[in-house]
Coordinates of C-alpha atoms and ligand atoms in Angstrom, one line a residue:
M1344 CA 15.9 16.3 -25.2
P1345 CA 13.4 15.4 -22.7
V1346 CA 13.5 13.9 -19.8
G1347 CA 10.5 11.3 -18.2
I1348 CA 8.7 10.3 -15.5
F1349 CA 6.7 6.7 -15.6
D1350 CA 3.9 6.3 -13.5
S1351 CA 1.1 3.7 -13.3
G1352 CA -1.0 6.9 -12.9
L1353 CA -0.6 9.7 -11.2
G1354 CA 1.0 9.4 -8.0
G1355 CA 4.4 10.9 -10.2
L1356 CA 3.1 14.0 -10.9
T1357 CA 3.9 14.7 -7.3
V1358 CA 7.8 13.6 -8.8
L1359 CA 7.6 15.8 -11.0
D1360 CA 6.0 18.8 -9.2
T1361 CA 9.0 18.8 -7.9
V1362 CA 11.4 18.7 -10.3
S1363 CA 9.7 21.2 -11.8
Q1364 CA 10.8 23.5 -8.8
K1365 CA 13.7 22.5 -9.1
M1366 CA 14.3 23.1 -12.4
P1367 CA 12.3 24.4 -13.9
T1368 CA 14.4 25.3 -17.8
Q1369 CA 13.5 21.4 -18.4
S1370 CA 11.4 19.8 -20.5
L1371 CA 9.6 16.7 -18.9
I1372 CA 7.0 14.4 -20.4
Y1373 CA 5.1 12.5 -17.4
F1374 CA 3.0 9.5 -18.9
G1375 CA 0.5 8.5 -16.4
D1376 CA -1.2 4.5 -17.3
N1377 CA -3.9 5.6 -15.5
A1378 CA -6.2 2.7 -17.6
N1379 CA -4.3 0.3 -15.6
A1380 CA -3.4 1.6 -12.4
P1381 CA -3.3 0.8 -10.2
Y1382 CA 0.1 -1.8 -10.3
G1383 CA 0.7 -2.7 -6.5
V1384 CA -1.6 -5.6 -7.0
R1385 CA -0.4 -6.9 -9.9
E1386 CA 2.3 -9.4 -10.3
P1387 CA 5.6 -9.0 -11.1
A1388 CA 6.4 -10.0 -14.9
D1389 CA 3.0 -7.3 -15.1
I1390 CA 4.8 -5.2 -13.7
Y1391 CA 7.7 -5.5 -15.7
K1392 CA 5.5 -5.4 -19.5
L1393 CA 3.4 -2.7 -19.1
T1394 CA 6.7 -1.4 -17.4
T1395 CA 8.0 -1.5 -20.2
I1396 CA 5.4 -0.4 -22.9
G1397 CA 5.5 2.8 -21.3
L1398 CA 8.9 3.3 -21.7
E1399 CA 9.2 2.3 -24.7
K1400 CA 5.8 5.6 -25.4
L1401 CA 8.6 7.3 -23.7
W1402 CA 11.7 6.6 -25.8
D1403 CA 9.3 7.5 -28.7
E1404 CA 8.9 10.7 -27.6
G1405 CA 12.6 11.4 -26.9
C1406 CA 13.7 10.7 -23.6
D1407 CA 16.5 9.5 -23.2
L1408 CA 16.3 9.4 -19.8
V1409 CA 13.3 8.1 -17.4
I1410 CA 12.6 8.4 -14.1
L1411 CA 10.6 5.5 -12.1
A1412 CA 8.8 8.1 -10.5
C1413 CA 6.9 4.9 -8.9
N1414 CA 7.8 1.9 -6.6
T1415 CA 5.6 -0.3 -7.7
A1416 CA 7.8 -0.5 -10.7
S1417 CA 10.9 0.2 -9.4
A1418 CA 11.0 -2.4 -6.8
A1419 CA 8.8 -4.7 -9.1
A1420 CA 11.0 -4.3 -12.4
L1421 CA 13.9 -1.8 -12.2
R1422 CA 16.7 -4.2 -11.7
S1423 CA 15.3 -6.1 -14.9
I1424 CA 15.3 -3.5 -17.4
Q1425 CA 18.1 -2.1 -16.3
E1426 CA 19.2 -5.8 -16.9
N1427 CA 18.1 -6.8 -19.9
F1428 CA 16.2 -4.3 -21.8
L1429 CA 17.8 -0.8 -22.0
P1430 CA 19.3 0.0 -25.5
E1431 CA 22.7 1.8 -25.8
G1432 CA 22.3 5.1 -25.0
K1433 CA 19.1 4.9 -22.4
R1434 CA 18.8 5.4 -18.8
C1435 CA 16.7 4.7 -16.3
L1436 CA 16.7 5.2 -12.9
G1437 CA 14.2 4.4 -10.4
V1438 CA 13.5 6.1 -7.0
F1439 CA 14.7 4.2 -4.2
V1440 CA 17.7 4.2 -4.3
P1441 CA 18.0 8.0 -3.3
L1442 CA 15.6 7.6 -1.2
I1443 CA 18.1 4.4 0.9
E1444 CA 21.2 6.6 0.1
A1445 CA 19.1 10.0 2.3
L1446 CA 17.9 8.0 5.3
T1447 CA 21.4 6.3 5.7
E1448 CA 23.4 9.1 5.0
R1449 CA 25.1 8.9 2.4
H1450 CA 25.8 11.3 -0.6
W1451 CA 24.6 10.2 -3.8
G1452 CA 26.2 7.4 -5.3
D1453 CA 28.3 6.2 -2.6
N1454 CA 29.0 2.2 -2.7
S1455 CA 31.1 2.0 0.5
A1456 CA 30.2 -1.0 2.5
P1457 CA 26.8 -1.3 5.1
K1458 CA 27.5 1.2 8.6
E1459 CA 25.2 1.7 12.2
V1460 CA 23.2 4.4 10.9
S1461 CA 21.5 6.8 13.8
I1462 CA 18.3 6.1 12.8
K1463 CA 17.2 2.2 13.7
K1464 CA 13.3 1.8 13.0
V1465 CA 11.7 2.4 10.0
A1466 CA 7.7 2.3 8.7
L1467 CA 7.8 1.9 5.2
F1468 CA 3.7 2.6 4.0
A1469 CA 4.4 0.8 0.2
T1470 CA 1.5 -0.9 -2.7
P1471 CA 1.6 -4.7 -2.0
A1472 CA 3.1 -5.6 -4.7
T1473 CA 7.0 -3.6 -3.1
V1474 CA 5.8 -4.5 0.3
S1475 CA 6.2 -8.3 -0.4
S1476 CA 9.8 -7.5 -3.2
R1477 CA 11.7 -6.9 -0.3
A1478 CA 13.4 -4.4 -2.0
F1479 CA 13.5 -1.3 0.4
Q1480 CA 14.7 -4.0 3.0
R1481 CA 17.3 -4.9 0.5
E1482 CA 18.8 -1.8 -0.8
L1483 CA 18.7 -0.6 2.6
A1484 CA 20.9 -3.9 3.6
F1485 CA 24.1 -2.9 0.8
R1486 CA 23.8 0.2 2.8
A1487 CA 23.3 0.1 6.1
I1488 CA 23.1 -2.4 9.6
G1489 CA 21.0 -2.9 12.7
V1490 CA 17.7 -1.5 11.1
D1491 CA 14.8 -2.3 11.5
V1492 CA 11.9 -2.3 9.4
E1493 CA 7.6 -2.9 9.9
A1494 CA 6.2 -2.8 5.9
Q1495 CA 2.7 -2.0 5.9
A1496 CA 1.5 -2.7 2.0
C1497 CA -1.4 -0.2 1.4
G1498 CA -4.1 -1.7 0.3
G1499 CA -7.2 0.4 -1.7
V1500 CA -5.3 3.8 -1.3
V1501 CA -4.3 4.1 -5.5
D1502 CA -7.1 3.0 -6.4
A1503 CA -9.4 5.2 -4.2
I1504 CA -6.0 9.0 -5.1
E1505 CA -7.1 7.6 -8.7
E1506 CA -11.3 7.4 -8.6
G1507 CA -11.2 11.0 -6.3
D1508 CA -12.1 9.7 -3.4
F1509 CA -10.4 10.9 -0.6
L1510 CA -12.4 10.0 2.5
L1511 CA -12.0 6.9 1.5
A1512 CA -8.6 6.9 0.8
E1513 CA -8.1 8.8 4.7
S1514 CA -8.9 6.8 5.9
L1515 CA -7.6 3.5 4.1
V1516 CA -4.7 5.6 5.3
R1517 CA -5.9 6.6 9.1
S1518 CA -6.1 2.3 8.7
H1519 CA -2.8 1.8 7.4
V1520 CA -0.7 3.8 10.0
A1521 CA -2.9 2.3 12.6
A1522 CA -2.2 -1.4 11.9
L1523 CA 2.1 -0.6 11.6
I1524 CA 1.7 1.0 15.1
R1525 CA 0.1 -2.0 16.1
K1526 CA 3.5 -4.2 15.1
M1527 CA 5.9 -0.9 15.8
P1528 CA 4.6 1.5 18.3
S1529 CA 7.2 4.1 18.2
P1530 CA 9.2 4.3 14.8
E1531 CA 11.3 6.5 14.2
A1532 CA 11.3 7.0 9.8
A1533 CA 8.4 6.7 8.0
V1534 CA 9.0 6.6 4.6
L1535 CA 5.9 6.8 2.5
G1536 CA 7.2 4.7 -0.4
C1537 CA 4.9 5.3 -3.2
T1538 CA 3.9 8.9 -4.9
H1539 CA 1.0 8.7 -4.2
Y1540 CA 0.5 8.9 -0.6
P1541 CA 2.4 12.6 -0.6
I1542 CA -1.3 13.3 -2.4
L1543 CA -2.4 11.9 1.8
E1544 CA 1.4 13.1 2.8
T1545 CA -1.4 16.3 6.2
I1546 CA -2.6 12.6 6.2
F1547 CA 0.4 10.2 7.4
K1548 CA 2.4 13.1 9.5
E1549 CA -1.2 13.7 12.2
T1550 CA -1.0 9.4 12.5
L1551 CA 1.9 8.7 13.2
G1552 CA 2.3 12.2 15.4
P1553 CA 5.6 14.4 15.9
S1554 CA 7.9 12.5 16.7
V1555 CA 8.1 10.8 13.6
K1556 CA 9.9 11.7 11.4
V1557 CA 8.4 11.6 7.5
V1558 CA 11.1 11.3 4.6
S1559 CA 9.8 13.2 1.5
Q1560 CA 10.9 11.0 -2.1
A1561 CA 9.8 14.1 -4.4
A1562 CA 12.4 16.1 -2.8
L1563 CA 14.7 13.3 -2.7
V1564 CA 15.0 13.1 -6.1
A1565 CA 14.4 15.9 -8.0
E1566 CA 18.1 16.4 -6.2
S1567 CA 19.6 13.2 -7.1
L1568 CA 18.4 13.9 -10.3
M1569 CA 19.5 17.8 -10.8
D1570 CA 23.0 15.9 -9.7
Y1571 CA 22.9 13.7 -12.0
L1572 CA 22.0 15.9 -14.1
D1573 CA 25.5 17.2 -13.5
R1574 CA 27.5 14.8 -13.9
H1575 CA 25.5 13.9 -17.3
P1576 CA 25.0 17.6 -18.6
N1577 CA 24.0 15.3 -22.2
M1578 CA 20.5 13.7 -21.0
R1579 CA 20.1 17.8 -20.3
G1580 CA 17.6 19.4 -22.2
T1581 CA 16.3 23.1 -23.0
G1582 CA 13.1 24.2 -23.3
I1583 CA 10.3 24.8 -20.7
V1584 CA 7.6 22.9 -23.1
S1585 CA 5.8 19.9 -20.7
K1586 CA 3.4 17.4 -22.4
F1587 CA 1.5 15.1 -20.4
L1588 CA 0.2 11.6 -21.6
T1589 CA -1.7 8.7 -20.6
T1590 CA -3.2 5.7 -20.9
G1591 CA -6.0 6.5 -19.4
D1592 CA -9.8 9.3 -20.5
P1593 CA -7.4 12.1 -21.0
R1594 CA -10.4 14.7 -19.3
K1595 CA -10.5 13.3 -15.8
V1596 CA -6.7 13.2 -16.0
S1597 CA -6.7 16.2 -16.3
D1598 CA -9.5 17.7 -13.2
R1599 CA -8.0 15.3 -11.5
A1600 CA -4.0 16.2 -12.0
T1601 CA -4.7 19.8 -11.6
Q1602 CA -6.9 19.6 -8.3
F1603 CA -3.8 17.6 -6.9
L1604 CA -1.1 19.9 -8.4
K1605 CA -3.3 23.4 -8.3
R1606 CA -2.5 24.4 -11.9
K1607 CA -3.6 23.4 -14.4
I1608 CA -3.0 19.6 -16.5
D1609 CA -3.4 18.8 -19.7
F1610 CA -3.2 15.7 -20.5
E1611 CA -3.2 13.7 -24.2
H1612 CA -4.2 10.2 -24.6
C1613 CA -1.3 7.8 -26.3
Ligands
DGL464 N1 2.7 5.6 -7.6 C1 3.2 4.0 -7.9 C2 3.7 4.0 -6.7 O1 4.7 4.8 -6.3 C3 1.8 3.0 -7.8 C4 1.6 1.8 -7.5 C5 0.6 2.0 -8.4 O2 -0.3 1.7 -8.9 O3 -0.7 0.8 -6.7 O4 4.4 2.1 -6.8

């Protein structure tokens, strides 16, 4: 049984890459809704609808467990999906909780009362929809007290990455980091709260400087998935066959994916 990995486009490949390095025998089916990316400028109802269509495609491919490797879908749609949409036997996990558990020094699934943590000032870089959902702050408040979060909506970055325009993406990242630093001059940690952004992690790190700890979401999601599969072995399949599906132009998407992952990736249209 393959595990499904969903994103609006290419960003979830940063999660898929880490998952496949840590779990080389786990079969994975990637779904990129490239025809409808970016999600980050859409309304929550629209994001919910598109995400549920993608989930149904992954269920048709035999995935019982799907990782929403998209912060925007996790922020805008995951809660309603878990409450209203999942049929018996299907599971859908987002990418926020592992990140926040790590930031707040918790083990997976520790639901004890919020407590003081060592990191007090956090910069959040995310899409406009993720920032306006305040889902990150809400999840954080369940686990930690006294953490100041300054969020920067990074308009345009996902579009530029999807189009392969890295000069534009880099200059947008530099200006979004500068805008954040004007609001919070010395963050202790920075969260790249969009799975596309690790593609530009070196630019974020360079612009933020060495004193800011940049939190890697892909590694945390991969570790929490391993933990989940250890606890739910019925969701773990065998075989190493992975498949890449896109609603966009498979040739264009395959070329970009091959460029990002530095290995040959072939997308099929779905
Ligand atoms: N990778 C998605 C995320 O993590 C990008 C969202 C978008 O399509 O704008 O938020």
